[in-house]
Amino acid sequence: MQRELLKSKLPPGIPKPNDRAGLKRRRDYSQVSWENYFDSCQDVNIGESNIFRVYKSGSSGPVLLLLHGGGFSALTWSLFTVKVTALSHCQVVAVDCRGHGDSRTSDDLDLSIETLTDDVRCVVEALYPRDPPPIILIGHSMGGAVAVHLSAQRLLPCLVGVVVVDVVEGTALEGLSVMQSFLKGRPKSFRSMEKAIEWSVRSGQLRNLESAKVSMPGQLVKITVDSEQSESSSKLTSPGLSVISEASEDCTETTANDHSSETNTEQCEYRWRINLSETETFWQGWFNDMSRLFLSCPVPKLLLVAGRDRLDKELTVAHIQGKFQLHILPKCGHAVHEDDPDKVAEMLATFMTRHKFAEPKQSCQSYIPCC
């Protein structure tokens, strides 16, 4: 009774005892800088009009060349980078592919497998013009297809291993039929980066909040829109808005307490960095014949998938024959390296130690290939 009386006498605006617990449980969706995970970043110029952003960590050992999936960015590897460089003497180079992240090219929508593989080859040659170190290609989804093509065609003479993350030819090609529906079902814009990060976790796109806080900013761009149009489409599922210009660094979101909003007709919103729907013509080319090419890669191979149902018949038979290593992470979504970076890093460290690519920095659990 005394507790109820106390609650009734609290002045307005002061949380009641039962409400305070709820406030403590509120999750923080603010973005986190890439600088907490990588040592440095640099822009690599290829030709006259193509600039590729790469993020680096480590100073010795083989290079893990990380290639992200369609719609993602190099920042998708942030947590994994910290974990794997703590386990093994290795270097990390994560690349923003054409049309993604902070890379800028003459044709951002040309995502043909031929163009993507040539981009990576040129970036590697620019980074290591002489005596390149041993390279292990690690690719997720679209990036996995690029890694397989690079390896199968022997475009990188210094390549010693290839790792494919949650992409298999059979299931990938089957999934293309619903890809447009998935893309159309996503929010077209977000009123803040925090809203975007919250959506990525609540929707199940990512299952690791820390990873979402650093990787989602790489998937979006801040732009300026007319306030009247913004108000008419305030719901996240609304159609896309007319872009006036790229937002400047000092562009801030309008709040209820911002009196300047009465005269300012522009607001900031966040849109997807690349319109993947417009690249549909290239999707099938990423995955066609991928199983055969993967098995033909002349280096040790590792496949990480979120479920056994991802495997097609050709890979199932090949795995039984011991032609590649396989690990299954059943509690992860499609972005397994973001959902469980610790386990993926341990698997990679074990893979490198087993093939004598890198020396371990500390003991890590040895993973036996799944049967």
PDB file of C-alpha atoms in Angstrom, residues 5-183:
ATOM      1  CA  LEU A   5       0.860   5.685  -2.444  1.00  0.00           C
ATOM      2  CA  LEU A   6       4.445   6.690  -3.200  1.00  0.00           C
ATOM      3  CA  LYS A   7       3.938   6.037  -6.907  1.00  0.00           C
ATOM      4  CA  SER A   8       0.819   8.179  -7.013  1.00  0.00           C
ATOM      5  CA  LYS A   9       2.656  11.161  -5.448  1.00  0.00           C
ATOM      6  CA  LEU A  10       5.570  11.182  -7.869  1.00  0.00           C
ATOM      7  CA  PRO A  11       5.693  14.403  -9.918  1.00  0.00           C
ATOM      8  CA  PRO A  12       5.064  14.204 -13.681  1.00  0.00           C
ATOM      9  CA  GLY A  13       8.063  13.088 -15.761  1.00  0.00           C
ATOM     10  CA  ILE A  14       9.643  10.998 -12.985  1.00  0.00           C
ATOM     11  CA  PRO A  15       9.635   7.274 -13.856  1.00  0.00           C
ATOM     12  CA  LYS A  16       7.641   5.109 -11.485  1.00  0.00           C
ATOM     13  CA  PRO A  17       9.500   2.239  -9.769  1.00  0.00           C
ATOM     14  CA  ASN A  18       8.101  -0.388 -12.120  1.00  0.00           C
ATOM     15  CA  ASP A  19       8.945   1.779 -15.130  1.00  0.00           C
ATOM     16  CA  ARG A  20      12.605   2.263 -14.183  1.00  0.00           C
ATOM     17  CA  ALA A  21      13.359  -1.390 -14.816  1.00  0.00           C
ATOM     18  CA  GLY A  22      11.926  -1.031 -18.302  1.00  0.00           C
ATOM     19  CA  LEU A  23      14.120   2.005 -18.958  1.00  0.00           C
ATOM     20  CA  LYS A  24      17.205   0.060 -17.921  1.00  0.00           C
ATOM     21  CA  ARG A  25      16.340  -2.708 -20.370  1.00  0.00           C
ATOM     22  CA  ARG A  26      16.067  -0.335 -23.315  1.00  0.00           C
ATOM     23  CA  ARG A  27      18.678  -1.277 -25.896  1.00  0.00           C
ATOM     24  CA  ASP A  28      21.236   1.123 -27.290  1.00  0.00           C
ATOM     25  CA  TYR A  29      21.096   1.247 -31.107  1.00  0.00           C
ATOM     26  CA  SER A  30      23.645   4.009 -31.655  1.00  0.00           C
ATOM     27  CA  GLN A  31      26.228   3.367 -34.344  1.00  0.00           C
ATOM     28  CA  VAL A  32      29.851   2.450 -33.595  1.00  0.00           C
ATOM     29  CA  SER A  33      32.907   3.560 -35.580  1.00  0.00           C
ATOM     30  CA  TRP A  34      34.923   1.127 -37.717  1.00  0.00           C
ATOM     31  CA  GLU A  35      38.040   2.462 -35.963  1.00  0.00           C
ATOM     32  CA  ASN A  36      37.206   0.232 -32.995  1.00  0.00           C
ATOM     33  CA  TYR A  37      37.772  -2.846 -35.163  1.00  0.00           C
ATOM     34  CA  PHE A  38      40.270  -2.062 -37.948  1.00  0.00           C
ATOM     35  CA  ASP A  39      43.722  -0.509 -37.732  1.00  0.00           C
ATOM     36  CA  SER A  40      43.344   1.705 -40.797  1.00  0.00           C
ATOM     37  CA  CYS A  41      41.533   2.303 -44.048  1.00  0.00           C
ATOM     38  CA  GLN A  42      42.724   3.484 -47.439  1.00  0.00           C
ATOM     39  CA  ASP A  43      41.333   4.256 -50.873  1.00  0.00           C
ATOM     40  CA  VAL A  44      42.839   2.308 -53.761  1.00  0.00           C
ATOM     41  CA  ASN A  45      42.686   4.005 -57.160  1.00  0.00           C
ATOM     42  CA  ILE A  46      42.139   1.724 -60.131  1.00  0.00           C
ATOM     43  CA  GLY A  47      42.256   3.408 -63.529  1.00  0.00           C
ATOM     44  CA  GLU A  48      40.990   6.962 -63.875  1.00  0.00           C
ATOM     45  CA  SER A  49      37.586   6.746 -62.218  1.00  0.00           C
ATOM     46  CA  ASN A  50      37.434   3.755 -59.864  1.00  0.00           C
ATOM     47  CA  ILE A  51      38.207   4.098 -56.158  1.00  0.00           C
ATOM     48  CA  PHE A  52      37.929   1.140 -53.787  1.00  0.00           C
ATOM     49  CA  ARG A  53      37.841   1.517 -50.010  1.00  0.00           C
ATOM     50  CA  VAL A  54      39.753  -1.127 -48.064  1.00  0.00           C
ATOM     51  CA  TYR A  55      40.053  -1.634 -44.305  1.00  0.00           C
ATOM     52  CA  LYS A  56      43.164  -3.219 -42.799  1.00  0.00           C
ATOM     53  CA  SER A  57      44.335  -4.900 -39.618  1.00  0.00           C
ATOM     54  CA  GLY A  58      47.455  -6.807 -38.651  1.00  0.00           C
ATOM     55  CA  SER A  59      51.039  -6.493 -39.856  1.00  0.00           C
ATOM     56  CA  SER A  60      52.362 -10.009 -40.391  1.00  0.00           C
ATOM     57  CA  GLY A  61      51.328 -13.388 -41.674  1.00  0.00           C
ATOM     58  CA  PRO A  62      49.032 -14.308 -44.577  1.00  0.00           C
ATOM     59  CA  VAL A  63      46.401 -11.855 -45.808  1.00  0.00           C
ATOM     60  CA  LEU A  64      42.751 -12.713 -45.303  1.00  0.00           C
ATOM     61  CA  LEU A  65      41.103 -10.949 -48.237  1.00  0.00           C
ATOM     62  CA  LEU A  66      37.486 -10.435 -47.169  1.00  0.00           C
ATOM     63  CA  LEU A  67      34.709 -10.010 -49.741  1.00  0.00           C
ATOM     64  CA  HIS A  68      31.205  -9.105 -48.543  1.00  0.00           C
ATOM     65  CA  GLY A  69      27.805 -10.109 -49.895  1.00  0.00           C
ATOM     66  CA  GLY A  70      25.441  -8.101 -52.075  1.00  0.00           C
ATOM     67  CA  GLY A  71      24.074  -5.061 -50.251  1.00  0.00           C
ATOM     68  CA  PHE A  72      26.567  -5.395 -47.371  1.00  0.00           C
ATOM     69  CA  SER A  73      29.960  -3.671 -47.063  1.00  0.00           C
ATOM     70  CA  ALA A  74      33.456  -4.396 -45.799  1.00  0.00           C
ATOM     71  CA  LEU A  75      32.286  -3.400 -42.312  1.00  0.00           C
ATOM     72  CA  THR A  76      30.334  -6.657 -42.135  1.00  0.00           C
ATOM     73  CA  TRP A  77      33.695  -8.243 -41.190  1.00  0.00           C
ATOM     74  CA  SER A  78      34.422  -5.876 -38.267  1.00  0.00           C
ATOM     75  CA  LEU A  79      33.903  -8.191 -35.300  1.00  0.00           C
ATOM     76  CA  PHE A  80      35.375 -11.162 -37.127  1.00  0.00           C
ATOM     77  CA  THR A  81      38.530  -9.134 -37.834  1.00  0.00           C
ATOM     78  CA  VAL A  82      39.141  -8.423 -34.157  1.00  0.00           C
ATOM     79  CA  LYS A  83      38.611 -12.054 -33.216  1.00  0.00           C
ATOM     80  CA  VAL A  84      40.703 -13.704 -35.935  1.00  0.00           C
ATOM     81  CA  THR A  85      43.691 -11.350 -35.585  1.00  0.00           C
ATOM     82  CA  ALA A  86      43.682 -12.084 -31.853  1.00  0.00           C
ATOM     83  CA  LEU A  87      43.879 -15.821 -32.538  1.00  0.00           C
ATOM     84  CA  SER A  88      46.378 -15.996 -35.415  1.00  0.00           C
ATOM     85  CA  HIS A  89      49.335 -14.141 -36.860  1.00  0.00           C
ATOM     86  CA  CYS A  90      47.539 -12.853 -39.936  1.00  0.00           C
ATOM     87  CA  GLN A  91      46.545  -9.688 -41.736  1.00  0.00           C
ATOM     88  CA  VAL A  92      43.070  -8.618 -42.804  1.00  0.00           C
ATOM     89  CA  VAL A  93      42.135  -6.652 -45.907  1.00  0.00           C
ATOM     90  CA  ALA A  94      38.380  -6.063 -46.229  1.00  0.00           C
ATOM     91  CA  VAL A  95      37.204  -4.545 -49.516  1.00  0.00           C
ATOM     92  CA  ASP A  96      34.124  -2.459 -50.306  1.00  0.00           C
ATOM     93  CA  CYS A  97      33.042  -4.000 -53.604  1.00  0.00           C
ATOM     94  CA  ARG A  98      31.853  -1.948 -56.564  1.00  0.00           C
ATOM     95  CA  GLY A  99      28.650  -0.069 -55.759  1.00  0.00           C
ATOM     96  CA  HIS A 100      28.962  -0.747 -52.026  1.00  0.00           C
ATOM     97  CA  GLY A 101      30.232   1.098 -48.970  1.00  0.00           C
ATOM     98  CA  ASP A 102      32.635   3.932 -49.716  1.00  0.00           C
ATOM     99  CA  SER A 103      33.880   2.623 -53.064  1.00  0.00           C
ATOM    100  CA  ARG A 104      33.095   4.790 -56.107  1.00  0.00           C
ATOM    101  CA  THR A 105      33.292   3.620 -59.717  1.00  0.00           C
ATOM    102  CA  SER A 106      32.278   4.758 -63.185  1.00  0.00           C
ATOM    103  CA  ASP A 107      29.431   2.203 -63.158  1.00  0.00           C
ATOM    104  CA  ASP A 108      28.317   1.201 -59.672  1.00  0.00           C
ATOM    105  CA  LEU A 109      25.542  -1.041 -61.008  1.00  0.00           C
ATOM    106  CA  ASP A 110      27.822  -3.259 -63.117  1.00  0.00           C
ATOM    107  CA  LEU A 111      27.921  -6.229 -60.766  1.00  0.00           C
ATOM    108  CA  SER A 112      28.705  -8.863 -63.375  1.00  0.00           C
ATOM    109  CA  ILE A 113      30.888 -11.649 -62.045  1.00  0.00           C
ATOM    110  CA  GLU A 114      33.557 -10.747 -64.595  1.00  0.00           C
ATOM    111  CA  THR A 115      33.699  -7.125 -63.435  1.00  0.00           C
ATOM    112  CA  LEU A 116      33.682  -8.023 -59.743  1.00  0.00           C
ATOM    113  CA  THR A 117      36.514 -10.531 -60.082  1.00  0.00           C
ATOM    114  CA  ASP A 118      38.584  -8.123 -62.155  1.00  0.00           C
ATOM    115  CA  ASP A 119      38.050  -5.402 -59.551  1.00  0.00           C
ATOM    116  CA  VAL A 120      39.456  -7.602 -56.791  1.00  0.00           C
ATOM    117  CA  ARG A 121      42.403  -8.695 -58.943  1.00  0.00           C
ATOM    118  CA  CYS A 122      43.259  -5.048 -59.647  1.00  0.00           C
ATOM    119  CA  VAL A 123      42.971  -4.073 -55.985  1.00  0.00           C
ATOM    120  CA  VAL A 124      45.330  -6.881 -54.958  1.00  0.00           C
ATOM    121  CA  GLU A 125      47.858  -5.894 -57.620  1.00  0.00           C
ATOM    122  CA  ALA A 126      47.671  -2.258 -56.509  1.00  0.00           C
ATOM    123  CA  LEU A 127      48.157  -3.154 -52.843  1.00  0.00           C
ATOM    124  CA  TYR A 128      50.988  -5.623 -53.490  1.00  0.00           C
ATOM    125  CA  PRO A 129      52.822  -4.660 -56.710  1.00  0.00           C
ATOM    126  CA  ARG A 130      55.839  -6.728 -55.655  1.00  0.00           C
ATOM    127  CA  ASP A 131      56.222  -9.930 -53.670  1.00  0.00           C
ATOM    128  CA  PRO A 132      52.588 -10.299 -52.547  1.00  0.00           C
ATOM    129  CA  PRO A 133      52.068 -12.253 -49.317  1.00  0.00           C
ATOM    130  CA  PRO A 134      50.087 -15.508 -49.232  1.00  0.00           C
ATOM    131  CA  ILE A 135      46.377 -14.709 -49.601  1.00  0.00           C
ATOM    132  CA  ILE A 136      43.345 -16.581 -48.299  1.00  0.00           C
ATOM    133  CA  LEU A 137      40.146 -15.506 -50.024  1.00  0.00           C
ATOM    134  CA  ILE A 138      37.077 -15.369 -47.785  1.00  0.00           C
ATOM    135  CA  GLY A 139      33.769 -14.452 -49.389  1.00  0.00           C
ATOM    136  CA  HIS A 140      30.204 -14.225 -48.134  1.00  0.00           C
ATOM    137  CA  SER A 141      27.252 -14.785 -50.505  1.00  0.00           C
ATOM    138  CA  MET A 142      28.005 -12.678 -53.620  1.00  0.00           C
ATOM    139  CA  GLY A 143      31.556 -12.294 -52.306  1.00  0.00           C
ATOM    140  CA  GLY A 144      31.798 -16.075 -52.012  1.00  0.00           C
ATOM    141  CA  ALA A 145      31.008 -16.402 -55.713  1.00  0.00           C
ATOM    142  CA  VAL A 146      33.717 -13.842 -56.502  1.00  0.00           C
ATOM    143  CA  ALA A 147      36.213 -15.737 -54.345  1.00  0.00           C
ATOM    144  CA  VAL A 148      35.417 -19.010 -56.124  1.00  0.00           C
ATOM    145  CA  HIS A 149      35.823 -17.496 -59.593  1.00  0.00           C
ATOM    146  CA  LEU A 150      39.111 -15.847 -58.625  1.00  0.00           C
ATOM    147  CA  SER A 151      40.444 -19.115 -57.265  1.00  0.00           C
ATOM    148  CA  ALA A 152      39.166 -21.407 -60.014  1.00  0.00           C
ATOM    149  CA  GLN A 153      40.570 -19.126 -62.722  1.00  0.00           C
ATOM    150  CA  ARG A 154      43.866 -18.767 -60.832  1.00  0.00           C
ATOM    151  CA  LEU A 155      43.784 -14.992 -61.114  1.00  0.00           C
ATOM    152  CA  LEU A 156      45.807 -14.573 -57.912  1.00  0.00           C
ATOM    153  CA  PRO A 157      49.132 -16.456 -58.100  1.00  0.00           C
ATOM    154  CA  CYS A 158      49.692 -15.885 -54.372  1.00  0.00           C
ATOM    155  CA  LEU A 159      46.426 -17.599 -53.367  1.00  0.00           C
ATOM    156  CA  VAL A 160      46.797 -20.414 -50.811  1.00  0.00           C
ATOM    157  CA  GLY A 161      43.218 -21.008 -49.599  1.00  0.00           C
ATOM    158  CA  VAL A 162      39.569 -20.163 -50.225  1.00  0.00           C
ATOM    159  CA  VAL A 163      36.685 -19.924 -47.754  1.00  0.00           C
ATOM    160  CA  VAL A 164      33.037 -19.584 -48.805  1.00  0.00           C
ATOM    161  CA  VAL A 165      30.468 -18.346 -46.293  1.00  0.00           C
ATOM    162  CA  ASP A 166      26.826 -19.434 -46.568  1.00  0.00           C
ATOM    163  CA  VAL A 167      26.397 -19.652 -50.323  1.00  0.00           C
ATOM    164  CA  VAL A 168      25.856 -22.816 -52.359  1.00  0.00           C
ATOM    165  CA  GLU A 169      24.911 -22.926 -56.027  1.00  0.00           C
ATOM    166  CA  GLY A 170      21.703 -24.950 -55.755  1.00  0.00           C
ATOM    167  CA  THR A 171      20.027 -23.086 -52.902  1.00  0.00           C
ATOM    168  CA  ALA A 172      21.349 -19.727 -54.107  1.00  0.00           C
ATOM    169  CA  LEU A 173      19.773 -20.118 -57.540  1.00  0.00           C
ATOM    170  CA  GLU A 174      16.507 -21.302 -55.984  1.00  0.00           C
ATOM    171  CA  GLY A 175      16.463 -18.265 -53.700  1.00  0.00           C
ATOM    172  CA  LEU A 176      16.763 -15.778 -56.558  1.00  0.00           C
ATOM    173  CA  SER A 177      13.057 -16.192 -57.338  1.00  0.00           C
ATOM    174  CA  VAL A 178      12.096 -14.502 -54.078  1.00  0.00           C
ATOM    175  CA  MET A 179      14.948 -11.990 -53.910  1.00  0.00           C
ATOM    176  CA  GLN A 180      12.959  -9.140 -55.480  1.00  0.00           C
ATOM    177  CA  SER A 181      10.124  -9.696 -52.995  1.00  0.00           C
ATOM    178  CA  PHE A 182      12.593  -9.546 -50.134  1.00  0.00           C
ATOM    179  CA  LEU A 183      14.136  -6.319 -51.412  1.00  0.00           C
TER     180      LEU A 183
END
